[in-house]
mmCIF file of C-alpha atoms in Angstrom:
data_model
loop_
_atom_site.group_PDB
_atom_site.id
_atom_site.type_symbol
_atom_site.label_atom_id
_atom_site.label_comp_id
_atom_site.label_asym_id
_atom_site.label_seq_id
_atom_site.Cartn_x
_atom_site.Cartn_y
_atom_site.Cartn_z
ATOM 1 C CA UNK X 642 18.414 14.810 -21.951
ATOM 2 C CA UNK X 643 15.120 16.434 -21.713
ATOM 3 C CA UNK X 644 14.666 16.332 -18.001
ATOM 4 C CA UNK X 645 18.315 17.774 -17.471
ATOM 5 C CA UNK X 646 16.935 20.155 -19.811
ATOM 6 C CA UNK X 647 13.980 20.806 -17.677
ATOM 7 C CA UNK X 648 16.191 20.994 -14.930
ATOM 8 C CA UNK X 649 17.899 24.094 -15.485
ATOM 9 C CA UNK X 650 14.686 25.566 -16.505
ATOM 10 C CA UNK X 651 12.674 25.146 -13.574
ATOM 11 C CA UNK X 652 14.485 27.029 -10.248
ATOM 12 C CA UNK X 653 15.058 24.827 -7.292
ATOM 13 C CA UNK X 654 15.404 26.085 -3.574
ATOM 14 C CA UNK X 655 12.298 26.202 -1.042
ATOM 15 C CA UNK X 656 11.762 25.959 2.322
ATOM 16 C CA UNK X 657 8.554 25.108 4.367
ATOM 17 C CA UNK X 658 8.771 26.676 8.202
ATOM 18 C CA UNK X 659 5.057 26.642 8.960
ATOM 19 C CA UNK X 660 2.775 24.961 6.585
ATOM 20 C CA UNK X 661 -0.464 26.244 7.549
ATOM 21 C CA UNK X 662 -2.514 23.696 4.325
ATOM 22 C CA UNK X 663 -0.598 20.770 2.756
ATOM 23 C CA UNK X 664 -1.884 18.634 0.349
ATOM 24 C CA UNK X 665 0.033 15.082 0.215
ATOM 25 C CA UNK X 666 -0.243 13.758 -3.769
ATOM 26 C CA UNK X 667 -0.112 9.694 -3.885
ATOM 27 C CA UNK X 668 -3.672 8.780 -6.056
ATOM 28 C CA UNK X 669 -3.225 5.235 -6.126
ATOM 29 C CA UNK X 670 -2.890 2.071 -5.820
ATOM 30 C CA UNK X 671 -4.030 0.751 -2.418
ATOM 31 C CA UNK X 672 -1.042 -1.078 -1.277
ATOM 32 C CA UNK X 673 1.190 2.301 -2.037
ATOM 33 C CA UNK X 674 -1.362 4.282 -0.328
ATOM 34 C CA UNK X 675 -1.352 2.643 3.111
ATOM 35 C CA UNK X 676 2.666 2.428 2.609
ATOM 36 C CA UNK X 677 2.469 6.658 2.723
ATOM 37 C CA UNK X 678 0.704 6.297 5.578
ATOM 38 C CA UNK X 679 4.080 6.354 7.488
ATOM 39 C CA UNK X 680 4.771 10.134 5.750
ATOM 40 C CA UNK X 681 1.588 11.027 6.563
ATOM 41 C CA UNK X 682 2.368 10.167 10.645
ATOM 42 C CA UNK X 683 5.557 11.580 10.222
ATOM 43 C CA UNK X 684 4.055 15.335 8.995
ATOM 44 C CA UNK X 685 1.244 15.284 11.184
ATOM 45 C CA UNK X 686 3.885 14.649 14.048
ATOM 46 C CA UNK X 687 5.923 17.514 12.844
ATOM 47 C CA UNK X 688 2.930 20.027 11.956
ATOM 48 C CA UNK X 689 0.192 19.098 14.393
ATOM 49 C CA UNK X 690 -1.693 22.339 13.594
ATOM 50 C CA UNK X 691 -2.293 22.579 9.937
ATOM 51 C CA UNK X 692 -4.630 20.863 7.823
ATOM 52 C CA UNK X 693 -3.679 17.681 5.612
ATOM 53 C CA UNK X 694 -5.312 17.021 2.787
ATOM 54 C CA UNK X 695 -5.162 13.875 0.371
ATOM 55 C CA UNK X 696 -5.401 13.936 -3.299
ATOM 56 C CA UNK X 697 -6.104 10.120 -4.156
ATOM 57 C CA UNK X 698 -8.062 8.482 -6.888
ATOM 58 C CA UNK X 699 -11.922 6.653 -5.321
ATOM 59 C CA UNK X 700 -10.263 3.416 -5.603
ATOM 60 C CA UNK X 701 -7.575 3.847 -3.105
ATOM 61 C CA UNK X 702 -9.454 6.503 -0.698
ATOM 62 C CA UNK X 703 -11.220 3.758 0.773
ATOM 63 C CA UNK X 704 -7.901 2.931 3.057
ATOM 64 C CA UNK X 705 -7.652 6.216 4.368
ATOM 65 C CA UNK X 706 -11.485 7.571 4.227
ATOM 66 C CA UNK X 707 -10.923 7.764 8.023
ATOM 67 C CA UNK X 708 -7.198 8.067 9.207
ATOM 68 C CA UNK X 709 -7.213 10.592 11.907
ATOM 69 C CA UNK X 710 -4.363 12.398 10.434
ATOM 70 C CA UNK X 711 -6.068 13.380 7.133
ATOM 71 C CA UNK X 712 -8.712 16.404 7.628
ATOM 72 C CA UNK X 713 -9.990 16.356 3.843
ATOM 73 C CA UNK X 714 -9.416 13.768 0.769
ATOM 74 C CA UNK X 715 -9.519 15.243 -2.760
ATOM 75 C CA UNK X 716 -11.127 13.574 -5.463
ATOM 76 C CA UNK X 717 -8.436 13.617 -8.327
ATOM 77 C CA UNK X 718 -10.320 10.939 -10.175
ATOM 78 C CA UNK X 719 -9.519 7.549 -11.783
ATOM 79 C CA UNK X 720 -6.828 8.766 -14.730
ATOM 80 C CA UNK X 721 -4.176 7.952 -13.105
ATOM 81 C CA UNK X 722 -1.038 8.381 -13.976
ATOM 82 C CA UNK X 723 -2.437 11.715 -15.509
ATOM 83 C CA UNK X 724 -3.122 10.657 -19.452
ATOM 84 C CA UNK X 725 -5.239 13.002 -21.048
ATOM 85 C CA UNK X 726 -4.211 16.572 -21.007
ATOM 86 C CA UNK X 727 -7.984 17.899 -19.688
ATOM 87 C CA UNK X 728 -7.269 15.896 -16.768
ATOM 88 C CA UNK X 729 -3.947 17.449 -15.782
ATOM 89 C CA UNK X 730 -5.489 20.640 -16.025
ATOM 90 C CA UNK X 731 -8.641 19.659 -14.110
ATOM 91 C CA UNK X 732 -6.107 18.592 -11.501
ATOM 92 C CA UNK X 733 -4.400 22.135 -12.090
ATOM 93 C CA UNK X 734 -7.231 24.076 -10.839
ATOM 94 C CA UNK X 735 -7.876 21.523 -8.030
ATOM 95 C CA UNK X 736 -4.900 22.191 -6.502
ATOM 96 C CA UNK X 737 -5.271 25.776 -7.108
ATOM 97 C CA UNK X 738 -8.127 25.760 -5.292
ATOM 98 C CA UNK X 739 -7.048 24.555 -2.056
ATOM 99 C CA UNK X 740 -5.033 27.459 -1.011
ATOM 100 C CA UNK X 741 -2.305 24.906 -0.054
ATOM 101 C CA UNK X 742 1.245 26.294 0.793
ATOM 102 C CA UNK X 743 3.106 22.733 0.727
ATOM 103 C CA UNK X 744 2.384 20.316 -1.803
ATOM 104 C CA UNK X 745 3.715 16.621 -1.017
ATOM 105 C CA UNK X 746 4.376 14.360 -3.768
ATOM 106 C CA UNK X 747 4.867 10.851 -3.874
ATOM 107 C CA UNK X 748 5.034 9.874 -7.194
ATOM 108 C CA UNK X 749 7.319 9.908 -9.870
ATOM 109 C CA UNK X 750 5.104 10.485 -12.571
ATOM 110 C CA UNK X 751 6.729 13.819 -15.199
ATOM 111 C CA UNK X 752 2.946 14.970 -15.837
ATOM 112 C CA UNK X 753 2.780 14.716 -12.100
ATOM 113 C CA UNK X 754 5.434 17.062 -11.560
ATOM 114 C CA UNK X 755 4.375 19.721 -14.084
ATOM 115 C CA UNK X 756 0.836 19.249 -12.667
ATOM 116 C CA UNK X 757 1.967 20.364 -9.429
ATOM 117 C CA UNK X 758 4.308 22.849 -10.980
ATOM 118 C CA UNK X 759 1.612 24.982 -12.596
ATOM 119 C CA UNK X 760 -0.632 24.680 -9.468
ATOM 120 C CA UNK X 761 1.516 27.638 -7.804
ATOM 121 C CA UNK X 762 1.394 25.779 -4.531
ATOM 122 C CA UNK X 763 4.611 27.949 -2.994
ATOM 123 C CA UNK X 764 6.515 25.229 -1.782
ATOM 124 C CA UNK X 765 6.186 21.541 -3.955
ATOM 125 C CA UNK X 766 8.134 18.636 -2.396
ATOM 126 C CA UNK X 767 8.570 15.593 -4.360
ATOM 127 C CA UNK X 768 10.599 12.866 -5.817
ATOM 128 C CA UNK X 769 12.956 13.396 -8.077
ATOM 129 C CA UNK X 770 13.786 9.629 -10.389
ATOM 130 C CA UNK X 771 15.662 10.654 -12.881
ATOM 131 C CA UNK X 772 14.963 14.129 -13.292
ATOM 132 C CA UNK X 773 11.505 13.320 -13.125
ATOM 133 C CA UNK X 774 10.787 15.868 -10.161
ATOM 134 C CA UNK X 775 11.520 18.758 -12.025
ATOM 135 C CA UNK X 776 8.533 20.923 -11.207
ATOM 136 C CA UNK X 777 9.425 20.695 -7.501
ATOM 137 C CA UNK X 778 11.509 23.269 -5.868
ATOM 138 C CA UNK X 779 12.340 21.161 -2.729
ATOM 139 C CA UNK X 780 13.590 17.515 -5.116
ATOM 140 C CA UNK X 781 14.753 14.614 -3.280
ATOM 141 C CA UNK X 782 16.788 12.632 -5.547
ATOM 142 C CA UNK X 783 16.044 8.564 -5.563
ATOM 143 C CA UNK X 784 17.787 5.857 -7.190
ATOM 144 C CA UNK X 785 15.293 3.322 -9.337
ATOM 145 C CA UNK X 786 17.612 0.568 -9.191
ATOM 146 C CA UNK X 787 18.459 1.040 -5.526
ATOM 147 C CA UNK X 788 16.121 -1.815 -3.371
ATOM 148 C CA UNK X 789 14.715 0.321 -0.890
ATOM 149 C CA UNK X 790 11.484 0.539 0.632
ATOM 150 C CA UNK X 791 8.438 2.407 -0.535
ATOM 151 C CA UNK X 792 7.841 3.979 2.704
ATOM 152 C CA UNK X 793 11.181 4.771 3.670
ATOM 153 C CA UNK X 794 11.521 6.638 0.045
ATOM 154 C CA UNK X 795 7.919 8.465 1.034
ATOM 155 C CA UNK X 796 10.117 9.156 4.142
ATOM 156 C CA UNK X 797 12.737 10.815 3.049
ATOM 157 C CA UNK X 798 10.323 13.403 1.486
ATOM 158 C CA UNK X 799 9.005 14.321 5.371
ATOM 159 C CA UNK X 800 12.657 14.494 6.399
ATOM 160 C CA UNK X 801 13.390 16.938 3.211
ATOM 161 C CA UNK X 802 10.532 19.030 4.595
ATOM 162 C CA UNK X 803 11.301 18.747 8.044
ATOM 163 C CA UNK X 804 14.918 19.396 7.975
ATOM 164 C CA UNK X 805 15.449 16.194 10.116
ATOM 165 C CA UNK X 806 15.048 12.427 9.614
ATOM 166 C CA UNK X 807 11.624 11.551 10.183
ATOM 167 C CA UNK X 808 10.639 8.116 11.142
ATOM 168 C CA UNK X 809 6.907 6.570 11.516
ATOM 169 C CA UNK X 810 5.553 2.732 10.555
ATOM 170 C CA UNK X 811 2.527 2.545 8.122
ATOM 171 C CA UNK X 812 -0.443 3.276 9.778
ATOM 172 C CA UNK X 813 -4.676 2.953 9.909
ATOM 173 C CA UNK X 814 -5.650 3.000 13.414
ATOM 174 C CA UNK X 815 -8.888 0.631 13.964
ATOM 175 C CA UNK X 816 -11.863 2.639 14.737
ATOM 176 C CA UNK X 817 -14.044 1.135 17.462
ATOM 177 C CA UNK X 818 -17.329 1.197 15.803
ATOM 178 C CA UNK X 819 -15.562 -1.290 13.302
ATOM 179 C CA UNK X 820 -14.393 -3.437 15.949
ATOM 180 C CA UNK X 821 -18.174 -3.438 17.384
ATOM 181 C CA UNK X 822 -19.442 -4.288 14.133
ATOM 182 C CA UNK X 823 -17.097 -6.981 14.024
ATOM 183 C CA UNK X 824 -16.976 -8.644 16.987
ATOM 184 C CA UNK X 825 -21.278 -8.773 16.818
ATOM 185 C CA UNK X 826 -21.097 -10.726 13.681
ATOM 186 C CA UNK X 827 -18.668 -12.988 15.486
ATOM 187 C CA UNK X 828 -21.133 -13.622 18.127
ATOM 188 C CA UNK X 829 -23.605 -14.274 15.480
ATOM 189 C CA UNK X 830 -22.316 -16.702 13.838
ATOM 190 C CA UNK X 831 -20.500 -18.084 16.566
ATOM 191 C CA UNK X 832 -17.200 -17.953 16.084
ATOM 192 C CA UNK X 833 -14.134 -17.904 18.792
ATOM 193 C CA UNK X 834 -10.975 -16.967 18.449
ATOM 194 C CA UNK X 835 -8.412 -17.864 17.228
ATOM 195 C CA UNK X 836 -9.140 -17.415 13.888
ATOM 196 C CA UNK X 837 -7.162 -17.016 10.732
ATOM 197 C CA UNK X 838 -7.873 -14.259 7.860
ATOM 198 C CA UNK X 839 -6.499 -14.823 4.032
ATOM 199 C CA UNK X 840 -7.374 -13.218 0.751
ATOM 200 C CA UNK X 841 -6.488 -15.414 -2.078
ATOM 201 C CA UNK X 842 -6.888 -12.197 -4.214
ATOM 202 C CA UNK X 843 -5.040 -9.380 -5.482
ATOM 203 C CA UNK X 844 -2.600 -8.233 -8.084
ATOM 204 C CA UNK X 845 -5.707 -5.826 -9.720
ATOM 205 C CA UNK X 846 -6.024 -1.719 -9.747
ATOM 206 C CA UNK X 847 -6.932 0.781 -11.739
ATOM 207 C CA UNK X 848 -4.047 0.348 -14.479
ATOM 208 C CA UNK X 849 -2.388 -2.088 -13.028
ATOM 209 C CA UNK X 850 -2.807 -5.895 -13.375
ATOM 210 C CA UNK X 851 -0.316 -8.519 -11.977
ATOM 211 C CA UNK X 852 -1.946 -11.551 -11.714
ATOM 212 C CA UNK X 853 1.270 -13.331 -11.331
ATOM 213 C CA UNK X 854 1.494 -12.358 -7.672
ATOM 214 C CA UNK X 855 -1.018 -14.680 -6.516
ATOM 215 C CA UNK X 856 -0.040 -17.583 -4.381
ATOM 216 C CA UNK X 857 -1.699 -20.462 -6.350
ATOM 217 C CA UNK X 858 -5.313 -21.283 -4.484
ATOM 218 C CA UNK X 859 -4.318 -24.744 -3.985
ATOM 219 C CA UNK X 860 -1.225 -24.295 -1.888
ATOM 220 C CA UNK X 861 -2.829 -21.689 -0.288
ATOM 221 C CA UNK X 862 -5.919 -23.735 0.903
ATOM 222 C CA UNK X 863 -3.368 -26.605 1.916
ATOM 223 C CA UNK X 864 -0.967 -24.157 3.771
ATOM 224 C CA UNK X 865 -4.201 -22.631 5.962
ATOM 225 C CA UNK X 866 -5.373 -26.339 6.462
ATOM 226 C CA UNK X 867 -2.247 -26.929 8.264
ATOM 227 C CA UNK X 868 -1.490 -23.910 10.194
ATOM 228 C CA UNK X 869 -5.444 -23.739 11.207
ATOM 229 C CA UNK X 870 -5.194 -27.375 12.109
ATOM 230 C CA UNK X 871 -1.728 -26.624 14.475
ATOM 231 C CA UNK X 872 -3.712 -23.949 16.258
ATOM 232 C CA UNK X 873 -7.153 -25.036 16.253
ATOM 233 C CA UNK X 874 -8.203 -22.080 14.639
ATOM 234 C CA UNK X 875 -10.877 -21.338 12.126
ATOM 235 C CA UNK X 876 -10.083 -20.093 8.389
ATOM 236 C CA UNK X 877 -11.958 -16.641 7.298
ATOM 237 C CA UNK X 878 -11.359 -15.975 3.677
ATOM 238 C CA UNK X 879 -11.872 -12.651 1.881
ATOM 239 C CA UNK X 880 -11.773 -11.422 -0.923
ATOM 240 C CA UNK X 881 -13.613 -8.447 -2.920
ATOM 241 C CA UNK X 882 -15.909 -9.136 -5.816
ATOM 242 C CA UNK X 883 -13.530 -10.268 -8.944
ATOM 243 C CA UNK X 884 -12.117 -12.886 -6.381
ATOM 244 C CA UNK X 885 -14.955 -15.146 -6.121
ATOM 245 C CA UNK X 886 -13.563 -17.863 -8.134
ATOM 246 C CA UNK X 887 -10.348 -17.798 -6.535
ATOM 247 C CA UNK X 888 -12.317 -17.734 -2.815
ATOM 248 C CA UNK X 889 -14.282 -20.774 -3.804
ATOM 249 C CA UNK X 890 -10.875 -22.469 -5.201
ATOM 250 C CA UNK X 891 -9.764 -22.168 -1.685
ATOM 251 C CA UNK X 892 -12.642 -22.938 0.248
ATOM 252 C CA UNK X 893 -13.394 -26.244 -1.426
ATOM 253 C CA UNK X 894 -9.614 -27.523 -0.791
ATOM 254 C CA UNK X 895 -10.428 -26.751 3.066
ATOM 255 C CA UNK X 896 -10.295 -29.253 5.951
ATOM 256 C CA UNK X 897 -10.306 -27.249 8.511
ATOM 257 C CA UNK X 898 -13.647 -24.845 9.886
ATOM 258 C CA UNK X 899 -13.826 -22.397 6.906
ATOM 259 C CA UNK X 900 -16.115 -19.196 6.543
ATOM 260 C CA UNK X 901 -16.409 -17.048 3.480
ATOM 261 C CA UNK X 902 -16.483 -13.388 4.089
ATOM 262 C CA UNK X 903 -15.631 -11.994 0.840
ATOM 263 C CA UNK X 904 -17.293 -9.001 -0.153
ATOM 264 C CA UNK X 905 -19.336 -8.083 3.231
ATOM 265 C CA UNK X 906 -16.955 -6.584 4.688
ATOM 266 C CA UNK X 907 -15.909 -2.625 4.086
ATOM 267 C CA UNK X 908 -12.175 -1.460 4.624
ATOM 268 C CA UNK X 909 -12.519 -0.512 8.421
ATOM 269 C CA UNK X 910 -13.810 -3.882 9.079
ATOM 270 C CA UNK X 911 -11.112 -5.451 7.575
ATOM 271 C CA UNK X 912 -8.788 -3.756 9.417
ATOM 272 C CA UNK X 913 -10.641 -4.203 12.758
ATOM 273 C CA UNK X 914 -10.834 -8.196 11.790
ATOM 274 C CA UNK X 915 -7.368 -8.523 10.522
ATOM 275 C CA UNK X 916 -6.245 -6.918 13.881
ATOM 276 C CA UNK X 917 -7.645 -8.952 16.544
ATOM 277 C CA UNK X 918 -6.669 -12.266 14.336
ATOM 278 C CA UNK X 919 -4.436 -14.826 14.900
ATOM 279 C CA UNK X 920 -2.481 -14.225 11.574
ATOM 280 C CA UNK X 921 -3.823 -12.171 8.314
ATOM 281 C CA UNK X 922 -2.044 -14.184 5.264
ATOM 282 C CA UNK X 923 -2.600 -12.515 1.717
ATOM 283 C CA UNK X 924 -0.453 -11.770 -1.579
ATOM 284 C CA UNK X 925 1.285 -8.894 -1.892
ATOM 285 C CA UNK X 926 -1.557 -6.543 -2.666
ATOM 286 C CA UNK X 927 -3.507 -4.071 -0.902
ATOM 287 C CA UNK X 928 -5.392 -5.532 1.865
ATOM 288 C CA UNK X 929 -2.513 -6.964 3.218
ATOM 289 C CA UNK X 930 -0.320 -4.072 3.658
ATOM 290 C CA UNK X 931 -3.916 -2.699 5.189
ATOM 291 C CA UNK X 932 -4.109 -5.736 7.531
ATOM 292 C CA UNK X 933 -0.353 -4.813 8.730
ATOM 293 C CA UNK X 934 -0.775 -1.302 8.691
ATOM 294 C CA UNK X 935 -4.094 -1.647 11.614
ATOM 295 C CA UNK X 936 -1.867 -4.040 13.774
ATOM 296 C CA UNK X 937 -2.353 -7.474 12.678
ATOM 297 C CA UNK X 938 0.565 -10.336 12.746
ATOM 298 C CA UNK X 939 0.677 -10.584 8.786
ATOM 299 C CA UNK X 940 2.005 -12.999 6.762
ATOM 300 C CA UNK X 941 3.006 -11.886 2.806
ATOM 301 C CA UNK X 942 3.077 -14.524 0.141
ATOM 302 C CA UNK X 943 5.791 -12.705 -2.524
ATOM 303 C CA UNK X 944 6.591 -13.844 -5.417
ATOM 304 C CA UNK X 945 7.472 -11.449 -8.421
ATOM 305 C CA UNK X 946 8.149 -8.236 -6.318
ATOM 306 C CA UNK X 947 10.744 -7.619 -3.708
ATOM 307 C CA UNK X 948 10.298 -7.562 -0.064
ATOM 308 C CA UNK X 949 12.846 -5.057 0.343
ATOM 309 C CA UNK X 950 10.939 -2.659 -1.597
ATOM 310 C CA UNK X 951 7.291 -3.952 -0.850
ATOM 311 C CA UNK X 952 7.157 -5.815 2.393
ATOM 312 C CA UNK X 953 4.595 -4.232 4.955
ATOM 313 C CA UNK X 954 6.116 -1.309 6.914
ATOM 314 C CA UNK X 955 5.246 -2.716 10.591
ATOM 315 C CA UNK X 956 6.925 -4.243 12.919
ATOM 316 C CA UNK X 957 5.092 -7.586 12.899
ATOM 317 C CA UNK X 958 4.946 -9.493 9.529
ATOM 318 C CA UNK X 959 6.794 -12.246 7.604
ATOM 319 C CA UNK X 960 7.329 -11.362 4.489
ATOM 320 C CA UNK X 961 7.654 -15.217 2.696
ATOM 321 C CA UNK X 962 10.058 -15.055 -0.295
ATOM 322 C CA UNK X 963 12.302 -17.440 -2.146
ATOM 323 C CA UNK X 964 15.328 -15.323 -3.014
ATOM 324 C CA UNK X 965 15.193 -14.850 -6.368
ATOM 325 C CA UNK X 966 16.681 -12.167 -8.939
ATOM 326 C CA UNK X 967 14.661 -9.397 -10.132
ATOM 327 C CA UNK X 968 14.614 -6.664 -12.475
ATOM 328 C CA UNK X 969 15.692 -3.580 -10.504
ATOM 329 C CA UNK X 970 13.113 -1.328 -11.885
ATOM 330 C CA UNK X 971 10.433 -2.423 -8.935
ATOM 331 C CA UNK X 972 6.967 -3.519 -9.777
ATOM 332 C CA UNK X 973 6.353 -1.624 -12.508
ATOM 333 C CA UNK X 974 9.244 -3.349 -14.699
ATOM 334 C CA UNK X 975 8.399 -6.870 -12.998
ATOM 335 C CA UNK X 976 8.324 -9.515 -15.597
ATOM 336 C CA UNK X 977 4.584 -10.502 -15.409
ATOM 337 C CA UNK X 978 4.700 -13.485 -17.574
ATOM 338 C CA UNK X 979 8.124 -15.435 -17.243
ATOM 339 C CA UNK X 980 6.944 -16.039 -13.073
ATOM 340 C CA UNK X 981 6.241 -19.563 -12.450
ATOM 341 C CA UNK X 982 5.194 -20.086 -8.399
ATOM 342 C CA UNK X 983 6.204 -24.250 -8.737
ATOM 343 C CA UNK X 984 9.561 -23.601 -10.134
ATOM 344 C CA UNK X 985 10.807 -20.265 -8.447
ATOM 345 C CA UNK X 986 8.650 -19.883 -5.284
ATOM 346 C CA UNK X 987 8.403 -20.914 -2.164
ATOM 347 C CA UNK X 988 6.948 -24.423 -1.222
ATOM 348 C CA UNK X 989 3.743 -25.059 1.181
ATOM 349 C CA UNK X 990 6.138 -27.199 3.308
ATOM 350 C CA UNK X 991 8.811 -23.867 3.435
ATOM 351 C CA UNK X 992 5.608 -21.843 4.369
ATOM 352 C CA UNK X 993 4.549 -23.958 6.771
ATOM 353 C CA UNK X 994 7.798 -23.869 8.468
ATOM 354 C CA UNK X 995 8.354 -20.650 8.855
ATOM 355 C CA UNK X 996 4.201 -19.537 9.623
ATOM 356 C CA UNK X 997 4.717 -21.985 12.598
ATOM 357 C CA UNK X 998 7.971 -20.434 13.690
ATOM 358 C CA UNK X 999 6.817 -16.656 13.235
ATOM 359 C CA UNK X 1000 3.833 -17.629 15.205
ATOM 360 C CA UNK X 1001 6.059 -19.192 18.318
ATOM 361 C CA UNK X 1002 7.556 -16.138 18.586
#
C-alpha cells in the first residue's frame, strides 16, 4: 500500500541521450558486485566517452579496484543496506557531489531509492521490486519470485537506459602485472601446471552470513583428491583469513600434491591464478564468481541458492546442483538452517562425474 502510495507521488518519465557522469549504485556483496560487472560492460559499450563511477562499500571494491571500465569508485561505506538515517544523508551529499547526470541502481533497497531520489541526479535508473524503485524516474519493474539471473536483471537496467537490449558476460580482465607476480611465485616454488584452485570458504559479508553454502571440507578434500589424481595436477587452496580452519580441514584430508595459499594472495592475483588454472572449484560466494568472471573454467558447489539466479555469468562453468525446491525469494529468504549437504546435495561420486566430464569437453 505504501509504495503504490509512493508511486503516484514521485513522477516517472526520463530519458538519458548522452550521459556525460554516471554513477552505477551496487555497494555490496562481492559475488553481486562482479555479477554487475556485465552492466557495467554493457554501458561502457554504449557510452564510451563519459566517466563511470562506482559507489560500493571497501569490502566489495576490492573486485573492481581496477576494472578498466570504472574511472572512479566512491566510498559509500560499510552500512549497507542504508540503516541509520545520518548515513543516507551522508550518501545524499555524496551523490550530490559528483555532478552525475545518470544514476544506476542495482539494488532494491526503499532507503536506496529515496537516497538516490533526494540526490537530484537528473536521470535515476533502477529496479523497481515491488514498488520499491519509487525514487527512480526511469523504473524497471522485476518479479522476486521469477528465477532469473542477477546479471541479466542488472541487464535489463542498461537496456532501459539504452533503449535497446544490451548484452555483456561478467567481467574483470586480468592485469599483467598480476599474472607476472603470479607466475614468479610459481617458479619459486616450483610448481607446473596443471594445477587446480579451490576455496573451501565463503558464505560471509558485511551483513550477510550463510554458512550453509559451504560444501562440507571433507567431500571437498576427497572430490580434489580425485580429480587432481585423474589429471596429475596439483591442489592450491585459498581461502581469506576466517577460513583457516576450514583450509586446514581440507588440506589434511589431501592425497594428492597440496599447497596452501590462503591469505597471500590479493584479488588481482586471484584472478590472474584462477585464470591460467586447470579448474577454479569454490562455493557459491565471491571469489568464485571472481574466478569466472577473469576467464577461468569454474566449477560452483550450490547448495541452498539457485543456479538460475546465482550461477557465474560466463560462458565456461558448471554450476553443480542437486535439483532441489527453494523459496522463491532468492538468497536473502534462503532457509539457512533446515539445509543439510548429506541428505539434499549432491554426492562426491555425482561431482566427480560430472568435473571429469566438464573437463573432457
Amino acid at each position: 500500500m505504501l509504495y503504490s502510495l509512493l508511486k503516484r507521488i514521485f513522477p516517472e518519465g526520463a530519458a538519458a541521450s548522452n550521459p556525460r557522469r554516471i554513477v552505477i549504485v551496487r555497494p555490496c556483496c562481492i559475488g553481486d558486485v562482479v555479477m554487475a560487472t556485465a552492466a557495467l560492460s554493457a554501458l561502457r559499450e554504449t557510452f564510451p566517452e563519459a566517466h563511470i563511477t562506482w559507489a560500493v562499500g571497501p569490502w566489495s571494491a576490492r573486485a573492481i579496484r581496477h576494472h578498466p571500465a570504472v574511472n572512479a569508485l566512491l566510498d559509500i561505506g560499510d552500512d549497507m543496506p542504508l540503516r541509520r538515517p545520518a548515513t543516507l544523508l551522508h550518501l545524499v551529499s555524496q551523490l550530490r557531489a559528483g555532478n552525475f547526470d545518470l544514476a544506476v541502481s542495482l539494488v532494491r533497497s526503499p532507503l536506496m531509492s529515496l537516497a538516490i531520489y533526494l540526490s537530484g541526479i537528473p536521470v535515476r535508473a533502477g529496479l523497481n521490486s515491488d514498488g520499491r524503485g519509487f525514487g527512480y524516474n526511469l523504473r524497471v519493474p522485476i518479479d522476486p519470485s521469477a528465477r532469473e539471473h542477477e546479471s541479466e536483471i542488472y541487464l535489463k537496467v542498461a537496456s532501459a537506459i539504452a533503449g535497446r537490449e544490451l548484452h555483456a558476460y561478467a567481467n574483470l580482465p586480468v592485469a599483467e602485472a598480476a599474472r607476472m607476480a603470479v607466475r614468479a611465485r610459481f617458479a619459486a616454488e616450483n610448481i607446473d601446471a596443471p594445477f587446480i584452485v579451490a576455496h573451501p570458504g565463503g558464505g560471509r559479508n558485511p551483513g550477510a552470513r550463510m554458512a550453509s553454502k559451504r560444501f562440507p571440507p571433507t567431500q571437498l578434500a576427497e572430490v580434489l583428491n580425485r580429480v587432481a589424481e585423474a589429471k596429475g595436477a596439483t591442489a592450491i587452496l585459498l581461502g581469506g583469513a576466517d577460513d583457516a580452519d576450514l583450509v586446514e580441514a581440507v588440506s589434511q584430508r589431501l592425497t594428492v600434491r597440496a599447497i596452501n595459499w590462503a591469505g597471500t594472495l590479493d584479488f588481482q592475483q586471484i584472478g590472474a591464478l584462477a585464470a591460467e588454472s586447470l579448474l577454479y572449484i569454490g562455493n557459491d560466494t565471491g571469489l568464485t564468481h571472481l574466478a569466472a568472471a577473469s576467464g577461468a573454467p569454474t566449477v560452483m558447489l550450490m547448495g541452498p541458492t539457485d543456479p538460475r539466479r546465482y550461477a557465474p555469468y560466463s560462458p565456461d562453468h558448471l554450476a553443480l546442483w542437486k535439483p532441489v525446491e527453494l523459496q522463491a525469494g532468492g538468497a536473502a529468504t534462503a532457509d539457512r538452517g533446515a539445509w543439510d549437504w548429506e541428505r539434499e546435495g549432491f554426492s562426491v561420486e555425482e561431482a566427480v562425474a560430472q568435473i571429469l566430464a566438464y573437463l573432457a569437453r
